[in-house]
Amino acid sequence: MEVRIVSLSSWGTQVLLDLDMDHWIAGLSHDALITAGNPKGIPVVTTPGKYKSGSGNKITLTEILLSKWFVDMDLLRSLKPSHIITEGMLNLSGLTSEEAEKILEQDGLPGCRIIDFYPVTLDDIFESIRMIAGIFGYEDKGGKLILDCQKNLKKTVKKYGIKRSNQHVVAVISKWPSLQLTGRWMSDLIEISGAIPLIYGEDMFITSDIYFEKIPDILIIGKPHSTLEENRKDAGSLDEERLFSIFSWETPPLKFVVDGTVFYDRSCTGLVTTIKILSEIIRKDPKLVERKGIFWDLSG
């Protein structure tokens, strides 16, 4: 069977590229970094928005299952994918891969296998790379990619002289006005950068009934799909009074804004860049401002 992969995860697409599997990519999501250049003219099967109806006005279960974006189902069917990479959609739906694949078959995608990943921790990211590589017989390349990535992270930590600090508590807000805190693998990167993450585990929406043992003294603001300038403009709509009512801080935290397209990039190169951004913000060393004004800046 011919391998034809449609990746509906921008991160999944980057993993395929890092593993030199681009010759098998038959379709992409619109938010994949490759679409900026896309020299091979690979079909883009999603557009911004929540869901897209297929024939008529009815939204199919397949569309809801595959992506949070609009999905061009006619184009997807025409590509005849052997595999579709999704991110967290099975986790959201509660379906098994077998149940999801039966739904795809009923909707004109017979024999298509779903590969769904939902990495929570940094180790999960590496394990997901290992799994993708293993599925397509690229175990050696996957192992080398992971090893190189881990080495580069260690080199970056050493270069920046990062040490564990008990002084700075860092909170990352990735959505507002609904106020969503980023945890997951970002918490691991904050720790590696020498600070204490406000939360661990899953991302979390802040509500008035949540009690935090720690109070952040550094607040990083950035929506994942927005540039530095876009986030800088949107930061003015952050509800600071609501934050104060929850944390009751005596001294307001230092607020920073980031380029979300770079800061949340989980590719191996992206993880290293995020460590550098965090280190420059956390250490507050006047000599460490290489990315200031490019990928991060003071807010306000």
PDB file of C-alpha atoms in Angstrom, residues 44-293:
ATOM      1  CA  VAL A  44      -3.591  22.419   2.261  1.00  0.00           C
ATOM      2  CA  VAL A  45      -6.749  20.792   3.593  1.00  0.00           C
ATOM      3  CA  THR A  46      -7.712  23.115   6.466  1.00  0.00           C
ATOM      4  CA  THR A  47      -8.550  26.790   6.880  1.00  0.00           C
ATOM      5  CA  PRO A  48      -8.929  28.898  10.044  1.00  0.00           C
ATOM      6  CA  GLY A  49     -12.177  28.503  11.914  1.00  0.00           C
ATOM      7  CA  LYS A  50     -13.825  25.910  14.093  1.00  0.00           C
ATOM      8  CA  TYR A  51     -15.630  23.428  11.840  1.00  0.00           C
ATOM      9  CA  LYS A  52     -16.575  23.308   8.186  1.00  0.00           C
ATOM     10  CA  SER A  53     -19.677  21.688   6.821  1.00  0.00           C
ATOM     11  CA  GLY A  54     -19.256  19.242   3.973  1.00  0.00           C
ATOM     12  CA  SER A  55     -22.097  18.582   1.542  1.00  0.00           C
ATOM     13  CA  GLY A  56     -25.037  20.822   2.389  1.00  0.00           C
ATOM     14  CA  ASN A  57     -25.035  22.419   5.836  1.00  0.00           C
ATOM     15  CA  LYS A  58     -24.513  19.348   7.997  1.00  0.00           C
ATOM     16  CA  ILE A  59     -21.214  19.041   9.859  1.00  0.00           C
ATOM     17  CA  THR A  60     -20.008  15.464   9.689  1.00  0.00           C
ATOM     18  CA  LEU A  61     -18.643  13.527  12.640  1.00  0.00           C
ATOM     19  CA  THR A  62     -15.438  13.015  10.652  1.00  0.00           C
ATOM     20  CA  GLU A  63     -14.824  16.754  10.440  1.00  0.00           C
ATOM     21  CA  ILE A  64     -15.307  17.169  14.183  1.00  0.00           C
ATOM     22  CA  LEU A  65     -13.071  14.183  14.849  1.00  0.00           C
ATOM     23  CA  LEU A  66     -10.121  15.213  12.688  1.00  0.00           C
ATOM     24  CA  SER A  67      -9.404  18.842  13.493  1.00  0.00           C
ATOM     25  CA  LYS A  68     -10.401  21.979  15.356  1.00  0.00           C
ATOM     26  CA  TRP A  69     -10.067  23.790  12.009  1.00  0.00           C
ATOM     27  CA  PHE A  70     -12.289  23.791   8.929  1.00  0.00           C
ATOM     28  CA  VAL A  71     -11.555  20.629   6.916  1.00  0.00           C
ATOM     29  CA  ASP A  72     -12.067  20.434   3.150  1.00  0.00           C
ATOM     30  CA  MET A  73     -13.499  16.930   3.124  1.00  0.00           C
ATOM     31  CA  ASP A  74     -13.781  16.697  -0.666  1.00  0.00           C
ATOM     32  CA  LEU A  75     -10.078  17.527  -1.017  1.00  0.00           C
ATOM     33  CA  LEU A  76      -9.160  15.151   1.797  1.00  0.00           C
ATOM     34  CA  ARG A  77     -11.009  12.262   0.149  1.00  0.00           C
ATOM     35  CA  SER A  78      -9.390  13.013  -3.202  1.00  0.00           C
ATOM     36  CA  LEU A  79      -5.930  12.712  -1.624  1.00  0.00           C
ATOM     37  CA  LYS A  80      -6.702   9.121  -0.561  1.00  0.00           C
ATOM     38  CA  PRO A  81      -4.510   9.210   2.544  1.00  0.00           C
ATOM     39  CA  SER A  82      -3.183   5.996   4.041  1.00  0.00           C
ATOM     40  CA  HIS A  83      -2.541   7.814   7.342  1.00  0.00           C
ATOM     41  CA  ILE A  84      -3.893  10.979   8.958  1.00  0.00           C
ATOM     42  CA  ILE A  85      -1.956  12.587  11.794  1.00  0.00           C
ATOM     43  CA  THR A  86      -4.091  14.411  14.350  1.00  0.00           C
ATOM     44  CA  GLU A  87      -3.199  16.034  17.636  1.00  0.00           C
ATOM     45  CA  GLY A  88      -5.290  15.403  20.721  1.00  0.00           C
ATOM     46  CA  MET A  89      -8.508  14.822  18.781  1.00  0.00           C
ATOM     47  CA  LEU A  90      -8.961  11.223  19.954  1.00  0.00           C
ATOM     48  CA  ASN A  91      -8.177  12.359  23.472  1.00  0.00           C
ATOM     49  CA  LEU A  92     -10.905  14.985  23.108  1.00  0.00           C
ATOM     50  CA  SER A  93     -13.473  12.634  21.571  1.00  0.00           C
ATOM     51  CA  GLY A  94     -12.866   9.674  23.879  1.00  0.00           C
ATOM     52  CA  LEU A  95     -12.839   7.312  20.874  1.00  0.00           C
ATOM     53  CA  THR A  96     -10.310   4.569  20.242  1.00  0.00           C
ATOM     54  CA  SER A  97      -8.331   4.666  16.999  1.00  0.00           C
ATOM     55  CA  GLU A  98     -10.300   1.635  15.768  1.00  0.00           C
ATOM     56  CA  GLU A  99     -13.626   3.387  16.386  1.00  0.00           C
ATOM     57  CA  ALA A 100     -12.374   6.544  14.680  1.00  0.00           C
ATOM     58  CA  GLU A 101     -11.118   4.599  11.649  1.00  0.00           C
ATOM     59  CA  LYS A 102     -14.549   2.998  11.214  1.00  0.00           C
ATOM     60  CA  ILE A 103     -16.065   6.479  11.098  1.00  0.00           C
ATOM     61  CA  LEU A 104     -13.522   7.515   8.459  1.00  0.00           C
ATOM     62  CA  GLU A 105     -14.375   4.461   6.363  1.00  0.00           C
ATOM     63  CA  GLN A 106     -18.079   5.292   6.494  1.00  0.00           C
ATOM     64  CA  ASP A 107     -17.268   8.824   5.336  1.00  0.00           C
ATOM     65  CA  GLY A 108     -15.295   7.856   2.247  1.00  0.00           C
ATOM     66  CA  LEU A 109     -11.837   7.234   3.696  1.00  0.00           C
ATOM     67  CA  PRO A 110     -11.483   3.433   3.667  1.00  0.00           C
ATOM     68  CA  GLY A 111      -8.333   1.838   5.033  1.00  0.00           C
ATOM     69  CA  CYS A 112      -7.085   5.130   6.459  1.00  0.00           C
ATOM     70  CA  ARG A 113      -5.221   4.879   9.743  1.00  0.00           C
ATOM     71  CA  ILE A 114      -5.360   7.635  12.368  1.00  0.00           C
ATOM     72  CA  ILE A 115      -2.185   8.533  14.246  1.00  0.00           C
ATOM     73  CA  ASP A 116      -3.197  10.763  17.150  1.00  0.00           C
ATOM     74  CA  PHE A 117      -0.725  12.281  19.577  1.00  0.00           C
ATOM     75  CA  TYR A 118      -1.284  14.398  22.653  1.00  0.00           C
ATOM     76  CA  PRO A 119       2.096  15.062  24.264  1.00  0.00           C
ATOM     77  CA  VAL A 120       1.769  16.449  27.782  1.00  0.00           C
ATOM     78  CA  THR A 121       5.350  16.397  29.042  1.00  0.00           C
ATOM     79  CA  LEU A 122       8.671  16.977  27.319  1.00  0.00           C
ATOM     80  CA  ASP A 123       9.298  13.233  27.549  1.00  0.00           C
ATOM     81  CA  ASP A 124       5.949  12.682  25.797  1.00  0.00           C
ATOM     82  CA  ILE A 125       7.180  14.809  22.899  1.00  0.00           C
ATOM     83  CA  PHE A 126      10.251  12.611  22.506  1.00  0.00           C
ATOM     84  CA  GLU A 127       8.159   9.443  22.826  1.00  0.00           C
ATOM     85  CA  SER A 128       5.742  10.705  20.164  1.00  0.00           C
ATOM     86  CA  ILE A 129       8.666  11.284  17.785  1.00  0.00           C
ATOM     87  CA  ARG A 130       9.831   7.745  18.519  1.00  0.00           C
ATOM     88  CA  MET A 131       6.346   6.367  17.777  1.00  0.00           C
ATOM     89  CA  ILE A 132       5.938   8.240  14.484  1.00  0.00           C
ATOM     90  CA  ALA A 133       9.379   7.085  13.369  1.00  0.00           C
ATOM     91  CA  GLY A 134       8.601   3.495  14.373  1.00  0.00           C
ATOM     92  CA  ILE A 135       5.302   3.335  12.502  1.00  0.00           C
ATOM     93  CA  PHE A 136       7.043   4.118   9.204  1.00  0.00           C
ATOM     94  CA  GLY A 137      10.241   2.159   9.769  1.00  0.00           C
ATOM     95  CA  TYR A 138      12.419   5.151  10.630  1.00  0.00           C
ATOM     96  CA  GLU A 139      13.438   3.961  14.108  1.00  0.00           C
ATOM     97  CA  ASP A 140      17.128   4.817  13.667  1.00  0.00           C
ATOM     98  CA  LYS A 141      16.413   8.328  12.416  1.00  0.00           C
ATOM     99  CA  GLY A 142      13.911   8.851  15.196  1.00  0.00           C
ATOM    100  CA  GLY A 143      16.411   7.770  17.825  1.00  0.00           C
ATOM    101  CA  LYS A 144      19.086  10.055  16.409  1.00  0.00           C
ATOM    102  CA  LEU A 145      16.686  13.008  16.194  1.00  0.00           C
ATOM    103  CA  ILE A 146      15.725  12.589  19.852  1.00  0.00           C
ATOM    104  CA  LEU A 147      19.338  12.202  20.964  1.00  0.00           C
ATOM    105  CA  ASP A 148      20.437  15.287  19.016  1.00  0.00           C
ATOM    106  CA  CYS A 149      17.551  17.285  20.445  1.00  0.00           C
ATOM    107  CA  GLN A 150      18.387  16.290  24.019  1.00  0.00           C
ATOM    108  CA  LYS A 151      22.053  17.154  23.455  1.00  0.00           C
ATOM    109  CA  ASN A 152      21.158  20.584  22.070  1.00  0.00           C
ATOM    110  CA  LEU A 153      18.931  21.303  25.066  1.00  0.00           C
ATOM    111  CA  LYS A 154      21.775  20.388  27.434  1.00  0.00           C
ATOM    112  CA  LYS A 155      24.229  22.556  25.469  1.00  0.00           C
ATOM    113  CA  THR A 156      21.834  25.488  25.680  1.00  0.00           C
ATOM    114  CA  VAL A 157      21.404  25.095  29.427  1.00  0.00           C
ATOM    115  CA  LYS A 158      25.171  24.974  29.853  1.00  0.00           C
ATOM    116  CA  LYS A 159      25.762  27.956  27.570  1.00  0.00           C
ATOM    117  CA  TYR A 160      23.278  30.116  29.467  1.00  0.00           C
ATOM    118  CA  GLY A 161      24.650  29.016  32.850  1.00  0.00           C
ATOM    119  CA  ILE A 162      21.154  28.051  33.958  1.00  0.00           C
ATOM    120  CA  LYS A 163      20.769  26.966  37.574  1.00  0.00           C
ATOM    121  CA  ARG A 164      17.703  26.093  39.593  1.00  0.00           C
ATOM    122  CA  SER A 165      16.280  29.207  41.221  1.00  0.00           C
ATOM    123  CA  ASN A 166      13.708  29.415  44.008  1.00  0.00           C
ATOM    124  CA  GLN A 167      13.076  33.083  43.395  1.00  0.00           C
ATOM    125  CA  HIS A 168      11.006  33.253  40.223  1.00  0.00           C
ATOM    126  CA  VAL A 169       7.573  31.706  39.708  1.00  0.00           C
ATOM    127  CA  VAL A 170       6.505  31.841  36.073  1.00  0.00           C
ATOM    128  CA  ALA A 171       2.967  31.726  34.679  1.00  0.00           C
ATOM    129  CA  VAL A 172       2.247  31.500  30.946  1.00  0.00           C
ATOM    130  CA  ILE A 173      -1.128  32.722  29.692  1.00  0.00           C
ATOM    131  CA  SER A 174      -1.958  31.421  26.231  1.00  0.00           C
ATOM    132  CA  LYS A 175      -5.610  32.471  25.982  1.00  0.00           C
ATOM    133  CA  TRP A 176      -7.598  35.473  27.180  1.00  0.00           C
ATOM    134  CA  PRO A 177     -10.057  36.909  28.174  1.00  0.00           C
ATOM    135  CA  SER A 178     -10.945  33.357  29.259  1.00  0.00           C
ATOM    136  CA  LEU A 179      -7.500  33.182  30.958  1.00  0.00           C
ATOM    137  CA  GLN A 180      -5.959  29.833  30.120  1.00  0.00           C
ATOM    138  CA  LEU A 181      -2.649  28.913  31.752  1.00  0.00           C
ATOM    139  CA  THR A 182      -0.186  26.776  29.827  1.00  0.00           C
ATOM    140  CA  GLY A 183       1.218  23.777  31.665  1.00  0.00           C
ATOM    141  CA  ARG A 184       2.179  20.575  29.891  1.00  0.00           C
ATOM    142  CA  TRP A 185       5.651  20.555  28.330  1.00  0.00           C
ATOM    143  CA  MET A 186       6.034  24.313  28.915  1.00  0.00           C
ATOM    144  CA  SER A 187       6.290  23.616  32.641  1.00  0.00           C
ATOM    145  CA  ASP A 188       9.242  21.312  31.934  1.00  0.00           C
ATOM    146  CA  LEU A 189      10.942  24.014  29.869  1.00  0.00           C
ATOM    147  CA  ILE A 190      10.389  26.608  32.617  1.00  0.00           C
ATOM    148  CA  GLU A 191      12.067  24.272  35.117  1.00  0.00           C
ATOM    149  CA  ILE A 192      14.960  23.625  32.756  1.00  0.00           C
ATOM    150  CA  SER A 193      15.334  27.409  32.463  1.00  0.00           C
ATOM    151  CA  GLY A 194      15.852  27.694  36.222  1.00  0.00           C
ATOM    152  CA  ALA A 195      12.452  28.877  37.436  1.00  0.00           C
ATOM    153  CA  ILE A 196       9.336  27.394  39.044  1.00  0.00           C
ATOM    154  CA  PRO A 197       6.259  26.880  36.851  1.00  0.00           C
ATOM    155  CA  LEU A 198       2.987  28.045  38.388  1.00  0.00           C
ATOM    156  CA  ILE A 199       1.243  24.850  37.270  1.00  0.00           C
ATOM    157  CA  TYR A 200       2.180  21.339  36.220  1.00  0.00           C
ATOM    158  CA  GLY A 201       0.297  18.836  34.085  1.00  0.00           C
ATOM    159  CA  GLU A 202      -2.509  19.895  31.778  1.00  0.00           C
ATOM    160  CA  ASP A 203      -3.304  23.423  30.660  1.00  0.00           C
ATOM    161  CA  MET A 204      -5.761  25.110  33.010  1.00  0.00           C
ATOM    162  CA  PHE A 205      -8.455  27.761  32.804  1.00  0.00           C
ATOM    163  CA  ILE A 206      -8.333  30.188  35.733  1.00  0.00           C
ATOM    164  CA  THR A 207     -11.560  30.362  37.718  1.00  0.00           C
ATOM    165  CA  SER A 208     -12.374  32.232  40.913  1.00  0.00           C
ATOM    166  CA  ASP A 209     -12.546  29.024  42.974  1.00  0.00           C
ATOM    167  CA  ILE A 210      -8.969  27.908  42.183  1.00  0.00           C
ATOM    168  CA  TYR A 211      -6.370  28.373  44.915  1.00  0.00           C
ATOM    169  CA  PHE A 212      -2.711  28.726  43.983  1.00  0.00           C
ATOM    170  CA  GLU A 213      -0.047  28.060  46.589  1.00  0.00           C
ATOM    171  CA  LYS A 214       2.454  30.113  44.613  1.00  0.00           C
ATOM    172  CA  ILE A 215       2.091  33.635  43.275  1.00  0.00           C
ATOM    173  CA  PRO A 216       3.734  34.372  39.899  1.00  0.00           C
ATOM    174  CA  ASP A 217       6.276  37.145  39.780  1.00  0.00           C
ATOM    175  CA  ILE A 218       6.813  36.689  36.019  1.00  0.00           C
ATOM    176  CA  LEU A 219       3.831  36.602  33.679  1.00  0.00           C
ATOM    177  CA  ILE A 220       4.390  35.565  30.055  1.00  0.00           C
ATOM    178  CA  ILE A 221       1.561  36.412  27.666  1.00  0.00           C
ATOM    179  CA  GLY A 222       1.158  34.998  24.175  1.00  0.00           C
ATOM    180  CA  LYS A 223      -1.481  33.334  22.023  1.00  0.00           C
ATOM    181  CA  PRO A 224       0.063  30.362  20.167  1.00  0.00           C
ATOM    182  CA  HIS A 225      -0.878  31.408  16.631  1.00  0.00           C
ATOM    183  CA  SER A 226      -0.136  35.127  17.003  1.00  0.00           C
ATOM    184  CA  THR A 227       3.034  37.057  16.268  1.00  0.00           C
ATOM    185  CA  LEU A 228       4.840  39.243  18.784  1.00  0.00           C
ATOM    186  CA  GLU A 229       3.185  42.371  17.449  1.00  0.00           C
ATOM    187  CA  GLU A 230      -0.283  40.787  17.450  1.00  0.00           C
ATOM    188  CA  ASN A 231       0.141  39.581  21.021  1.00  0.00           C
ATOM    189  CA  ARG A 232       1.506  42.967  22.056  1.00  0.00           C
ATOM    190  CA  LYS A 233      -1.695  44.615  20.788  1.00  0.00           C
ATOM    191  CA  ASP A 234      -3.985  41.969  22.328  1.00  0.00           C
ATOM    192  CA  ALA A 235      -2.247  42.099  25.725  1.00  0.00           C
ATOM    193  CA  GLY A 236      -4.151  45.297  26.496  1.00  0.00           C
ATOM    194  CA  SER A 237      -7.376  43.264  26.768  1.00  0.00           C
ATOM    195  CA  LEU A 238      -5.980  41.052  29.550  1.00  0.00           C
ATOM    196  CA  ASP A 239      -8.206  41.345  32.644  1.00  0.00           C
ATOM    197  CA  GLU A 240      -5.628  42.341  35.261  1.00  0.00           C
ATOM    198  CA  GLU A 241      -8.274  43.066  37.906  1.00  0.00           C
ATOM    199  CA  ARG A 242      -9.476  39.498  37.635  1.00  0.00           C
ATOM    200  CA  LEU A 243      -5.916  38.220  37.965  1.00  0.00           C
ATOM    201  CA  PHE A 244      -5.376  40.394  41.048  1.00  0.00           C
ATOM    202  CA  SER A 245      -8.564  39.078  42.662  1.00  0.00           C
ATOM    203  CA  ILE A 246      -7.244  35.528  42.275  1.00  0.00           C
ATOM    204  CA  PHE A 247      -3.584  35.986  43.194  1.00  0.00           C
ATOM    205  CA  SER A 248      -3.820  39.044  45.508  1.00  0.00           C
ATOM    206  CA  TRP A 249      -0.204  39.916  44.823  1.00  0.00           C
ATOM    207  CA  GLU A 250       1.406  42.724  46.779  1.00  0.00           C
ATOM    208  CA  THR A 251       3.722  43.527  43.899  1.00  0.00           C
ATOM    209  CA  PRO A 252       2.390  43.010  40.348  1.00  0.00           C
ATOM    210  CA  PRO A 253       4.418  40.519  38.323  1.00  0.00           C
ATOM    211  CA  LEU A 254       6.719  41.548  35.534  1.00  0.00           C
ATOM    212  CA  LYS A 255       4.755  41.029  32.323  1.00  0.00           C
ATOM    213  CA  PHE A 256       6.304  39.896  29.069  1.00  0.00           C
ATOM    214  CA  VAL A 257       4.782  39.252  25.663  1.00  0.00           C
ATOM    215  CA  VAL A 258       6.077  36.615  23.240  1.00  0.00           C
ATOM    216  CA  ASP A 259       5.791  35.565  19.624  1.00  0.00           C
ATOM    217  CA  GLY A 260       3.465  32.597  20.009  1.00  0.00           C
ATOM    218  CA  THR A 261       4.378  31.016  16.677  1.00  0.00           C
ATOM    219  CA  VAL A 262       7.956  30.663  17.962  1.00  0.00           C
ATOM    220  CA  PHE A 263       7.464  30.295  21.721  1.00  0.00           C
ATOM    221  CA  TYR A 264       5.141  27.270  21.491  1.00  0.00           C
ATOM    222  CA  ASP A 265       7.066  25.531  18.690  1.00  0.00           C
ATOM    223  CA  ARG A 266       7.785  21.965  19.862  1.00  0.00           C
ATOM    224  CA  SER A 267      10.114  21.006  17.046  1.00  0.00           C
ATOM    225  CA  CYS A 268      13.633  20.219  18.237  1.00  0.00           C
ATOM    226  CA  THR A 269      14.864  23.591  17.007  1.00  0.00           C
ATOM    227  CA  GLY A 270      11.816  25.264  18.540  1.00  0.00           C
ATOM    228  CA  LEU A 271      12.373  23.740  21.984  1.00  0.00           C
ATOM    229  CA  VAL A 272      15.914  25.105  22.067  1.00  0.00           C
ATOM    230  CA  THR A 273      14.689  28.563  21.008  1.00  0.00           C
ATOM    231  CA  THR A 274      12.020  28.526  23.735  1.00  0.00           C
ATOM    232  CA  ILE A 275      14.660  27.706  26.347  1.00  0.00           C
ATOM    233  CA  LYS A 276      16.674  30.709  25.135  1.00  0.00           C
ATOM    234  CA  ILE A 277      13.629  33.010  25.286  1.00  0.00           C
ATOM    235  CA  LEU A 278      12.727  31.821  28.782  1.00  0.00           C
ATOM    236  CA  SER A 279      16.308  32.170  29.964  1.00  0.00           C
ATOM    237  CA  GLU A 280      16.572  35.737  28.685  1.00  0.00           C
ATOM    238  CA  ILE A 281      13.291  36.652  30.401  1.00  0.00           C
ATOM    239  CA  ILE A 282      13.954  34.860  33.695  1.00  0.00           C
ATOM    240  CA  ARG A 283      17.579  35.849  34.215  1.00  0.00           C
ATOM    241  CA  LYS A 284      16.974  39.524  33.416  1.00  0.00           C
ATOM    242  CA  ASP A 285      20.610  39.905  32.422  1.00  0.00           C
ATOM    243  CA  PRO A 286      21.184  43.040  30.286  1.00  0.00           C
ATOM    244  CA  LYS A 287      23.677  41.000  28.276  1.00  0.00           C
ATOM    245  CA  LEU A 288      21.030  38.387  27.408  1.00  0.00           C
ATOM    246  CA  VAL A 289      18.689  40.334  25.148  1.00  0.00           C
ATOM    247  CA  GLU A 290      19.512  38.782  21.779  1.00  0.00           C
ATOM    248  CA  ARG A 291      15.866  37.901  21.068  1.00  0.00           C
ATOM    249  CA  LYS A 292      14.254  40.908  22.770  1.00  0.00           C
ATOM    250  CA  GLY A 293      12.066  42.802  20.334  1.00  0.00           C
TER     251      GLY A 293
END
